[in-house]
Amino acid sequence: MPTEEKTEVEVSTAPVVDAPSEVVVAPSSGAVTGKKDFSQTRPPRERKKNPRRSSRKDTRVRSEFDHKTVSVRRVTRVVAGGRRFSFSITLVAGNRKGMVGVGQGKSSDTPVAIDKAVRDAKKNMITVKTTKGMSIAHEVHAKYGSCRVLIMPAPGRGILAGSSSRTVLELAGLSSVNAKILSGSKNRANIAKATIKALEELAKTGERRSK
């Protein structure tokens, strides 16, 4: 009879240990760029004010006169070494309460020329004789150079004028006034001076009537 062979299977009795799972940690933004993140630790920066600027603003006093530029011309002068350029500026200054004037300034620098023109306008300031409604009592006309200007009262219609005569009337504070330029000249400086001359006639007319 054939003999049966018995096979023995060795069963290990040691406890089974699971392999540790790998934990993947995402790198922070600071690790990628190589820079530290101070957004959470650093306090907000406080901006300091410049004491010089504040003191300058406080010391500035705004002038009571407004001014508008009427004409800007570049003037060329020929000298032995070549040409020299300068700027001639004409502007109108007024306080919108009955005082107005025209001034001219000339310099190689534009801001300096404007300052000269403002000082000249203040020297040549006139006081316009107006009615209670900031209009004029009667029509007046004047001529300066080749420019002739006619100014008439226009109740309830505002300022009806063109060119630099409108600038003069606005800065004088007038309303309900009609101005006409009767000449063909387009020189804005002369038109402004003719308007000033016409407004001066209002005071002269009052002096004549009082006499």
mmCIF file of C-alpha atoms in Angstrom:
data_model
loop_
_atom_site.group_PDB
_atom_site.id
_atom_site.type_symbol
_atom_site.label_atom_id
_atom_site.label_comp_id
_atom_site.label_asym_id
_atom_site.label_seq_id
_atom_site.Cartn_x
_atom_site.Cartn_y
_atom_site.Cartn_z
ATOM 1 C CA MET A 1 0.000 0.000 0.000
ATOM 2 C CA PRO A 2 1.329 3.415 -0.862
ATOM 3 C CA THR A 3 2.366 5.561 2.048
ATOM 4 C CA GLU A 4 0.825 9.010 2.459
ATOM 5 C CA GLU A 5 3.302 11.850 3.030
ATOM 6 C CA LYS A 6 2.243 14.542 5.427
ATOM 7 C CA THR A 7 3.379 18.087 4.655
ATOM 8 C CA GLU A 8 3.676 20.423 7.468
ATOM 9 C CA VAL A 9 2.988 24.156 6.846
ATOM 10 C CA GLU A 10 4.709 26.532 9.121
ATOM 11 C CA VAL A 11 2.396 29.298 10.318
ATOM 12 C CA SER A 12 4.132 32.321 11.690
ATOM 13 C CA THR A 13 2.690 33.576 14.911
ATOM 14 C CA ALA A 14 4.343 37.065 14.681
ATOM 15 C CA PRO A 15 1.881 40.033 14.684
ATOM 16 C CA VAL A 16 1.196 41.699 11.339
ATOM 17 C CA VAL A 17 2.239 45.402 11.204
ATOM 18 C CA ASP A 18 0.847 47.709 8.510
ATOM 19 C CA ALA A 19 3.336 49.820 6.545
ATOM 20 C CA PRO A 20 3.220 53.523 7.463
ATOM 21 C CA SER A 21 1.407 55.689 4.897
ATOM 22 C CA GLU A 22 3.314 58.597 3.404
ATOM 23 C CA VAL A 23 1.959 62.072 4.319
ATOM 24 C CA VAL A 24 2.443 64.707 1.620
ATOM 25 C CA VAL A 25 2.789 68.251 2.964
ATOM 26 C CA ALA A 26 2.179 71.089 0.480
ATOM 27 C CA PRO A 27 4.999 73.612 0.594
ATOM 28 C CA SER A 28 4.045 77.099 1.769
ATOM 29 C CA SER A 29 4.319 80.174 -0.420
ATOM 30 C CA GLY A 30 7.386 81.254 1.498
ATOM 31 C CA ALA A 31 9.160 77.918 0.866
ATOM 32 C CA VAL A 32 8.547 78.143 -2.878
ATOM 33 C CA THR A 33 9.710 81.735 -3.402
ATOM 34 C CA GLY A 34 12.396 81.677 -0.726
ATOM 35 C CA LYS A 35 10.850 84.725 1.058
ATOM 36 C CA LYS A 36 9.300 84.962 4.467
ATOM 37 C CA ASP A 37 5.673 85.924 4.870
ATOM 38 C CA PHE A 38 5.411 88.923 7.234
ATOM 39 C CA SER A 39 1.797 89.789 6.381
ATOM 40 C CA GLN A 40 0.534 88.372 9.666
ATOM 41 C CA THR A 41 3.356 89.420 11.960
ATOM 42 C CA ARG A 42 4.187 92.945 10.655
ATOM 43 C CA PRO A 43 1.896 95.778 11.894
ATOM 44 C CA PRO A 44 0.495 98.286 9.334
ATOM 45 C CA ARG A 45 2.829 101.154 8.544
ATOM 46 C CA GLU A 46 1.783 104.643 9.604
ATOM 47 C CA ARG A 47 2.516 107.461 7.176
ATOM 48 C CA LYS A 48 3.992 110.553 8.687
ATOM 49 C CA LYS A 49 2.916 113.971 7.426
ATOM 50 C CA ASN A 50 5.490 116.474 6.308
ATOM 51 C CA PRO A 51 5.310 119.439 8.730
ATOM 52 C CA ARG A 52 6.798 121.795 6.139
ATOM 53 C CA ARG A 53 3.977 121.285 3.665
ATOM 54 C CA SER A 54 1.236 121.892 6.204
ATOM 55 C CA SER A 55 2.889 125.097 7.401
ATOM 56 C CA ARG A 56 3.191 126.381 3.847
ATOM 57 C CA LYS A 57 -0.474 125.773 3.106
ATOM 58 C CA ASP A 58 -1.539 127.562 6.266
ATOM 59 C CA THR A 59 0.570 130.636 5.507
ATOM 60 C CA ARG A 60 -0.823 131.086 1.986
ATOM 61 C CA VAL A 61 -3.565 133.666 1.723
ATOM 62 C CA ARG A 62 -5.822 133.564 -1.300
ATOM 63 C CA SER A 63 -6.043 136.854 -3.151
ATOM 64 C CA GLU A 64 -9.407 138.548 -3.403
ATOM 65 C CA PHE A 65 -8.817 139.213 -7.123
ATOM 66 C CA ASP A 66 -9.386 136.592 -9.798
ATOM 67 C CA HIS A 67 -7.578 136.903 -13.095
ATOM 68 C CA LYS A 68 -7.945 135.468 -16.587
ATOM 69 C CA THR A 69 -5.389 135.570 -19.378
ATOM 70 C CA VAL A 70 -6.550 137.449 -22.450
ATOM 71 C CA SER A 71 -3.613 137.069 -24.819
ATOM 72 C CA VAL A 72 -0.171 135.442 -24.855
ATOM 73 C CA ARG A 73 2.385 136.555 -27.440
ATOM 74 C CA ARG A 74 5.928 135.364 -28.039
ATOM 75 C CA VAL A 75 8.157 138.313 -28.788
ATOM 76 C CA THR A 76 11.473 137.927 -30.611
ATOM 77 C CA ARG A 77 14.296 140.430 -30.311
ATOM 78 C CA VAL A 78 17.281 140.251 -32.662
ATOM 79 C CA VAL A 79 20.623 141.027 -31.009
ATOM 80 C CA ALA A 80 24.261 140.694 -32.078
ATOM 81 C CA GLY A 81 24.546 137.124 -30.778
ATOM 82 C CA GLY A 82 21.282 135.895 -32.297
ATOM 83 C CA ARG A 83 17.634 136.015 -31.190
ATOM 84 C CA ARG A 84 16.155 136.390 -27.744
ATOM 85 C CA PHE A 85 12.631 135.176 -27.018
ATOM 86 C CA SER A 86 10.277 136.544 -24.377
ATOM 87 C CA PHE A 87 6.574 136.294 -23.582
ATOM 88 C CA SER A 88 4.132 139.203 -23.408
ATOM 89 C CA ILE A 89 0.958 138.422 -21.445
ATOM 90 C CA THR A 90 -2.196 140.519 -21.112
ATOM 91 C CA LEU A 91 -4.720 139.571 -18.437
ATOM 92 C CA VAL A 92 -7.797 140.937 -16.677
ATOM 93 C CA ALA A 93 -8.075 140.961 -12.864
ATOM 94 C CA GLY A 94 -11.164 141.715 -10.770
ATOM 95 C CA ASN A 95 -12.928 140.921 -7.513
ATOM 96 C CA ARG A 96 -16.398 140.392 -9.094
ATOM 97 C CA LYS A 97 -17.737 143.192 -6.866
ATOM 98 C CA GLY A 98 -17.238 146.213 -9.095
ATOM 99 C CA MET A 99 -13.436 146.429 -9.322
ATOM 100 C CA VAL A 100 -11.599 145.408 -12.509
ATOM 101 C CA GLY A 101 -8.354 146.200 -14.299
ATOM 102 C CA VAL A 102 -6.175 145.199 -17.270
ATOM 103 C CA GLY A 103 -2.430 144.594 -16.963
ATOM 104 C CA GLN A 104 0.483 143.549 -19.151
ATOM 105 C CA GLY A 105 3.680 141.720 -18.235
ATOM 106 C CA LYS A 106 6.741 140.724 -20.221
ATOM 107 C CA SER A 107 9.495 138.265 -19.316
ATOM 108 C CA SER A 108 11.480 135.328 -20.658
ATOM 109 C CA ASP A 109 9.657 133.080 -18.166
ATOM 110 C CA THR A 110 5.874 132.692 -18.353
ATOM 111 C CA PRO A 111 5.101 132.615 -14.571
ATOM 112 C CA VAL A 112 7.181 135.764 -14.037
ATOM 113 C CA ALA A 113 5.310 137.514 -16.862
ATOM 114 C CA ILE A 114 1.971 136.543 -15.268
ATOM 115 C CA ASP A 115 3.044 137.974 -11.887
ATOM 116 C CA LYS A 116 4.072 141.231 -13.543
ATOM 117 C CA ALA A 117 0.751 141.434 -15.381
ATOM 118 C CA VAL A 118 -1.224 140.846 -12.152
ATOM 119 C CA ARG A 119 0.675 143.638 -10.373
ATOM 120 C CA ASP A 120 0.098 145.957 -13.327
ATOM 121 C CA ALA A 121 -3.631 145.144 -13.352
ATOM 122 C CA LYS A 122 -3.923 145.951 -9.637
ATOM 123 C CA LYS A 123 -2.236 149.308 -10.234
ATOM 124 C CA ASN A 124 -4.687 150.158 -13.034
ATOM 125 C CA MET A 125 -7.782 148.955 -11.145
ATOM 126 C CA ILE A 126 -10.992 150.959 -11.559
ATOM 127 C CA THR A 127 -14.276 150.925 -9.632
ATOM 128 C CA VAL A 128 -17.342 150.518 -11.848
ATOM 129 C CA LYS A 129 -20.433 152.474 -10.911
ATOM 130 C CA THR A 130 -23.241 149.911 -10.935
ATOM 131 C CA THR A 131 -26.918 149.733 -10.075
ATOM 132 C CA LYS A 132 -28.464 147.612 -7.318
ATOM 133 C CA GLY A 133 -28.861 144.695 -9.734
ATOM 134 C CA MET A 134 -25.134 144.850 -10.723
ATOM 135 C CA SER A 135 -25.943 146.408 -14.103
ATOM 136 C CA ILE A 136 -25.164 149.833 -15.595
ATOM 137 C CA ALA A 137 -27.413 152.873 -15.586
ATOM 138 C CA HIS A 138 -27.083 153.823 -19.261
ATOM 139 C CA GLU A 139 -25.182 152.913 -22.407
ATOM 140 C CA VAL A 140 -21.566 154.010 -22.869
ATOM 141 C CA HIS A 141 -19.057 153.674 -25.696
ATOM 142 C CA ALA A 142 -15.311 154.168 -25.997
ATOM 143 C CA LYS A 143 -12.464 153.799 -28.450
ATOM 144 C CA TYR A 144 -8.946 152.508 -27.799
ATOM 145 C CA GLY A 145 -6.637 152.313 -30.776
ATOM 146 C CA SER A 146 -8.722 150.981 -33.631
ATOM 147 C CA CYS A 147 -11.213 149.186 -31.317
ATOM 148 C CA ARG A 148 -14.640 150.659 -30.564
ATOM 149 C CA VAL A 149 -16.896 149.111 -27.922
ATOM 150 C CA LEU A 150 -20.528 149.869 -27.033
ATOM 151 C CA ILE A 151 -21.961 148.705 -23.691
ATOM 152 C CA MET A 152 -25.709 148.831 -22.990
ATOM 153 C CA PRO A 153 -27.921 147.656 -20.098
ATOM 154 C CA ALA A 154 -29.935 144.504 -20.850
ATOM 155 C CA PRO A 155 -32.269 143.768 -17.917
ATOM 156 C CA GLY A 156 -32.983 140.092 -17.329
ATOM 157 C CA ARG A 157 -30.787 138.810 -20.184
ATOM 158 C CA GLY A 158 -27.430 138.193 -18.482
ATOM 159 C CA ILE A 159 -24.100 139.063 -20.100
ATOM 160 C CA LEU A 160 -24.328 139.306 -23.884
ATOM 161 C CA ALA A 161 -20.771 139.919 -25.020
ATOM 162 C CA GLY A 162 -17.905 138.261 -26.832
ATOM 163 C CA SER A 163 -14.124 138.201 -26.986
ATOM 164 C CA SER A 164 -12.231 139.790 -24.091
ATOM 165 C CA SER A 165 -15.016 142.290 -23.304
ATOM 166 C CA ARG A 166 -17.003 139.408 -21.782
ATOM 167 C CA THR A 167 -14.037 138.563 -19.533
ATOM 168 C CA VAL A 168 -13.886 142.174 -18.304
ATOM 169 C CA LEU A 169 -17.622 142.288 -17.556
ATOM 170 C CA GLU A 170 -17.576 138.930 -15.725
ATOM 171 C CA LEU A 171 -14.618 139.823 -13.495
ATOM 172 C CA ALA A 172 -16.233 143.200 -12.763
ATOM 173 C CA GLY A 173 -19.273 141.326 -11.430
ATOM 174 C CA LEU A 174 -21.734 142.874 -13.878
ATOM 175 C CA SER A 175 -24.898 141.149 -15.045
ATOM 176 C CA SER A 176 -27.695 142.038 -17.466
ATOM 177 C CA VAL A 177 -25.280 143.854 -19.777
ATOM 178 C CA ASN A 178 -24.937 143.826 -23.550
ATOM 179 C CA ALA A 179 -21.593 144.702 -25.204
ATOM 180 C CA LYS A 180 -20.926 145.120 -28.924
ATOM 181 C CA ILE A 181 -17.598 145.450 -30.725
ATOM 182 C CA LEU A 182 -18.207 147.979 -33.489
ATOM 183 C CA SER A 183 -14.784 147.700 -35.162
ATOM 184 C CA GLY A 184 -13.224 144.996 -37.252
ATOM 185 C CA SER A 185 -10.176 144.686 -35.000
ATOM 186 C CA LYS A 186 -9.588 141.311 -33.340
ATOM 187 C CA ASN A 187 -6.858 142.458 -30.971
ATOM 188 C CA ARG A 188 -8.041 141.028 -27.643
ATOM 189 C CA ALA A 189 -5.776 143.274 -25.561
ATOM 190 C CA ASN A 190 -7.101 146.452 -27.184
ATOM 191 C CA ILE A 191 -10.705 145.237 -26.891
ATOM 192 C CA ALA A 192 -10.238 144.686 -23.153
ATOM 193 C CA LYS A 193 -8.719 148.155 -22.725
ATOM 194 C CA ALA A 194 -11.547 149.729 -24.735
ATOM 195 C CA THR A 195 -14.085 147.999 -22.462
ATOM 196 C CA ILE A 196 -12.300 149.354 -19.376
ATOM 197 C CA LYS A 197 -12.305 152.817 -20.907
ATOM 198 C CA ALA A 198 -16.059 152.575 -21.586
ATOM 199 C CA LEU A 199 -16.749 151.522 -17.983
ATOM 200 C CA GLU A 200 -14.779 154.543 -16.774
ATOM 201 C CA GLU A 201 -17.257 156.785 -18.585
ATOM 202 C CA LEU A 202 -19.967 155.743 -16.096
ATOM 203 C CA ALA A 203 -18.125 157.395 -13.214
ATOM 204 C CA LYS A 204 -17.359 160.489 -15.302
ATOM 205 C CA THR A 205 -21.015 160.838 -16.249
ATOM 206 C CA GLY A 206 -22.045 160.741 -12.595
ATOM 207 C CA GLU A 207 -19.508 163.446 -11.751
ATOM 208 C CA ARG A 208 -20.822 165.689 -14.519
ATOM 209 C CA ARG A 209 -24.417 165.314 -13.320
ATOM 210 C CA SER A 210 -23.478 166.043 -9.721
ATOM 211 C CA LYS A 211 -21.767 169.270 -10.795
#
